[in-house]
PDB file of C-alpha atoms in Angstrom:
ATOM      1  CA  MET I   1       8.940  16.370  -8.462  1.00  0.00           C
ATOM      2  CA  LEU I   2      11.031  13.172  -7.142  1.00  0.00           C
ATOM      3  CA  TYR I   3       8.781   9.934  -6.966  1.00  0.00           C
ATOM      4  CA  ALA I   4       9.703   6.825  -4.820  1.00  0.00           C
ATOM      5  CA  ILE I   5       8.219   3.491  -6.900  1.00  0.00           C
ATOM      6  CA  ILE I   6       8.161   0.674  -4.035  1.00  0.00           C
ATOM      7  CA  SER I   7       7.686  -2.337  -5.144  1.00  0.00           C
ATOM      8  CA  ASP I   8       6.957  -6.046  -3.944  1.00  0.00           C
ATOM      9  CA  ASP I   9       8.088  -9.145  -5.285  1.00  0.00           C
ATOM     10  CA  VAL I  10       5.939 -12.375  -5.313  1.00  0.00           C
ATOM     11  CA  ASP I  11       7.317 -15.489  -3.712  1.00  0.00           C
ATOM     12  CA  ASP I  12      10.198 -17.193  -5.604  1.00  0.00           C
ATOM     13  CA  SER I  13      11.132 -14.470  -8.005  1.00  0.00           C
ATOM     14  CA  LEU I  14      14.611 -14.782  -8.728  1.00  0.00           C
ATOM     15  CA  GLU I  15      13.964 -16.573 -11.749  1.00  0.00           C
ATOM     16  CA  LYS I  16      11.825 -13.827 -13.171  1.00  0.00           C
ATOM     17  CA  ARG I  17      13.749 -10.888 -12.220  1.00  0.00           C
ATOM     18  CA  LEU I  18      17.018 -12.710 -13.861  1.00  0.00           C
ATOM     19  CA  SER I  19      15.021 -13.299 -17.333  1.00  0.00           C
ATOM     20  CA  VAL I  20      14.041  -9.575 -17.987  1.00  0.00           C
ATOM     21  CA  ARG I  21      16.564  -7.828 -15.568  1.00  0.00           C
ATOM     22  CA  PRO I  22      18.994  -6.523 -18.554  1.00  0.00           C
ATOM     23  CA  ALA I  23      15.494  -4.897 -19.939  1.00  0.00           C
ATOM     24  CA  HIS I  24      14.584  -3.681 -16.522  1.00  0.00           C
ATOM     25  CA  LEU I  25      18.331  -1.982 -16.216  1.00  0.00           C
ATOM     26  CA  GLU I  26      18.313  -0.446 -19.551  1.00  0.00           C
ATOM     27  CA  ARG I  27      15.287   1.599 -18.452  1.00  0.00           C
ATOM     28  CA  LEU I  28      17.121   2.867 -15.539  1.00  0.00           C
ATOM     29  CA  GLU I  29      19.617   3.515 -17.680  1.00  0.00           C
ATOM     30  CA  ALA I  30      18.060   5.894 -19.700  1.00  0.00           C
ATOM     31  CA  LEU I  31      16.478   7.630 -16.681  1.00  0.00           C
ATOM     32  CA  LYS I  32      20.231   7.745 -15.400  1.00  0.00           C
ATOM     33  CA  ASP I  33      21.377   9.288 -18.845  1.00  0.00           C
ATOM     34  CA  GLU I  34      18.882  11.890 -18.910  1.00  0.00           C
ATOM     35  CA  GLY I  35      19.812  13.051 -14.975  1.00  0.00           C
ATOM     36  CA  ARG I  36      16.473  12.069 -13.436  1.00  0.00           C
ATOM     37  CA  LEU I  37      17.344   8.839 -11.625  1.00  0.00           C
ATOM     38  CA  VAL I  38      18.348   9.237  -8.106  1.00  0.00           C
ATOM     39  CA  LEU I  39      18.707   5.700  -6.813  1.00  0.00           C
ATOM     40  CA  ALA I  40      17.460   2.516  -7.733  1.00  0.00           C
ATOM     41  CA  GLY I  41      18.369  -0.959  -6.347  1.00  0.00           C
ATOM     42  CA  PRO I  42      16.305  -4.547  -4.872  1.00  0.00           C
ATOM     43  CA  HIS I  43      15.946  -5.180  -1.331  1.00  0.00           C
ATOM     44  CA  PRO I  44      18.000  -8.570  -0.654  1.00  0.00           C
ATOM     45  CA  ALA I  45      15.634 -11.061   0.733  1.00  0.00           C
ATOM     46  CA  ILE I  46      18.154 -11.935   3.737  1.00  0.00           C
ATOM     47  CA  ASP I  47      20.516  -9.341   4.905  1.00  0.00           C
ATOM     48  CA  SER I  48      23.539  -9.767   2.576  1.00  0.00           C
ATOM     49  CA  ASP I  49      24.432  -7.562  -0.323  1.00  0.00           C
ATOM     50  CA  ASN I  50      24.696 -10.845  -2.107  1.00  0.00           C
ATOM     51  CA  PRO I  51      21.358 -13.200  -0.902  1.00  0.00           C
ATOM     52  CA  GLY I  52      21.894 -15.662  -3.951  1.00  0.00           C
ATOM     53  CA  LYS I  53      18.949 -17.902  -4.266  1.00  0.00           C
ATOM     54  CA  ALA I  54      17.395 -16.399  -1.532  1.00  0.00           C
ATOM     55  CA  GLY I  55      16.656 -13.444  -4.299  1.00  0.00           C
ATOM     56  CA  PHE I  56      15.167  -9.879  -3.304  1.00  0.00           C
ATOM     57  CA  SER I  57      11.958  -9.081  -1.353  1.00  0.00           C
ATOM     58  CA  GLY I  58      11.203  -5.622  -3.844  1.00  0.00           C
ATOM     59  CA  SER I  59      13.148  -2.715  -5.374  1.00  0.00           C
ATOM     60  CA  LEU I  60      13.406   0.774  -4.643  1.00  0.00           C
ATOM     61  CA  ILE I  61      13.510   3.687  -7.355  1.00  0.00           C
ATOM     62  CA  VAL I  62      13.510   7.312  -6.840  1.00  0.00           C
ATOM     63  CA  ALA I  63      13.430   9.318 -10.009  1.00  0.00           C
ATOM     64  CA  GLU I  64      12.371  12.345 -11.229  1.00  0.00           C
ATOM     65  CA  PHE I  65       9.390  13.077 -13.335  1.00  0.00           C
ATOM     66  CA  GLY I  66       6.475  15.503 -14.778  1.00  0.00           C
ATOM     67  CA  SER I  67       3.568  14.148 -12.794  1.00  0.00           C
ATOM     68  CA  LEU I  68       2.625  11.341 -10.307  1.00  0.00           C
ATOM     69  CA  GLU I  69       0.692   9.845 -13.283  1.00  0.00           C
ATOM     70  CA  ALA I  70       3.810  10.339 -15.444  1.00  0.00           C
ATOM     71  CA  ALA I  71       5.623   8.068 -12.783  1.00  0.00           C
ATOM     72  CA  GLN I  72       2.845   5.519 -12.426  1.00  0.00           C
ATOM     73  CA  ARG I  73       3.400   5.013 -16.212  1.00  0.00           C
ATOM     74  CA  TRP I  74       6.978   4.458 -16.115  1.00  0.00           C
ATOM     75  CA  ALA I  75       6.437   2.322 -13.372  1.00  0.00           C
ATOM     76  CA  ASP I  76       3.711   0.409 -14.757  1.00  0.00           C
ATOM     77  CA  ALA I  77       5.766  -0.172 -18.038  1.00  0.00           C
ATOM     78  CA  ASP I  78       8.412  -1.783 -16.248  1.00  0.00           C
ATOM     79  CA  PRO I  79       9.691  -5.174 -17.726  1.00  0.00           C
ATOM     80  CA  TYR I  80       9.481  -6.423 -14.354  1.00  0.00           C
ATOM     81  CA  VAL I  81       5.762  -5.778 -14.046  1.00  0.00           C
ATOM     82  CA  ALA I  82       4.995  -7.924 -17.322  1.00  0.00           C
ATOM     83  CA  ALA I  83       7.001 -10.534 -16.401  1.00  0.00           C
ATOM     84  CA  GLY I  84       5.297 -11.012 -12.986  1.00  0.00           C
ATOM     85  CA  VAL I  85       8.134 -10.473 -10.861  1.00  0.00           C
ATOM     86  CA  TYR I  86       5.942  -7.648  -8.560  1.00  0.00           C
ATOM     87  CA  SER I  87       3.038  -8.632  -6.688  1.00  0.00           C
ATOM     88  CA  GLN I  88       2.511  -4.691  -5.927  1.00  0.00           C
ATOM     89  CA  VAL I  89       3.851  -1.580  -7.055  1.00  0.00           C
ATOM     90  CA  GLN I  90       3.250   1.861  -5.417  1.00  0.00           C
ATOM     91  CA  VAL I  91       4.392   5.266  -6.775  1.00  0.00           C
ATOM     92  CA  LYS I  92       4.433   7.814  -4.007  1.00  0.00           C
ATOM     93  CA  PRO I  93       5.633  11.529  -4.411  1.00  0.00           C
ATOM     94  CA  PHE I  94       9.166  11.893  -2.459  1.00  0.00           C
ATOM     95  CA  LYS I  95      10.806  14.970  -0.853  1.00  0.00           C
ATOM     96  CA  ARG I  96      14.418  14.509  -0.689  1.00  0.00           C
ATOM     97  CA  VAL I  97      15.852  16.336   2.439  1.00  0.00           C
ATOM     98  CA  LEU I  98      19.474  14.963   2.754  1.00  0.00           C
ATOM     99  CA  PRO I  99      22.393  14.547   1.441  1.00  0.00           C
TER     100      PRO I  99
END
């Protein structure tokens, strides 16, 4: 089943994000290589593809996991969690309708 992992950043998270971004992306690449990643990306803090120093306000990942518990475990192990990038992470079942 698909699950949405919806994360909110702490204030001024950009430096923390950048410090662990390679490890965060490595985990996403593994999901992609396994054919389980639907989409992933951050929410720019301003209305721009490149928010610069404004940074990001959170992230969204939609991926396939065997259960809600498995998705939660994966989300809890994210390097952004360990580095204190996220203030909150919510994992919810997701039903893809389109496309």
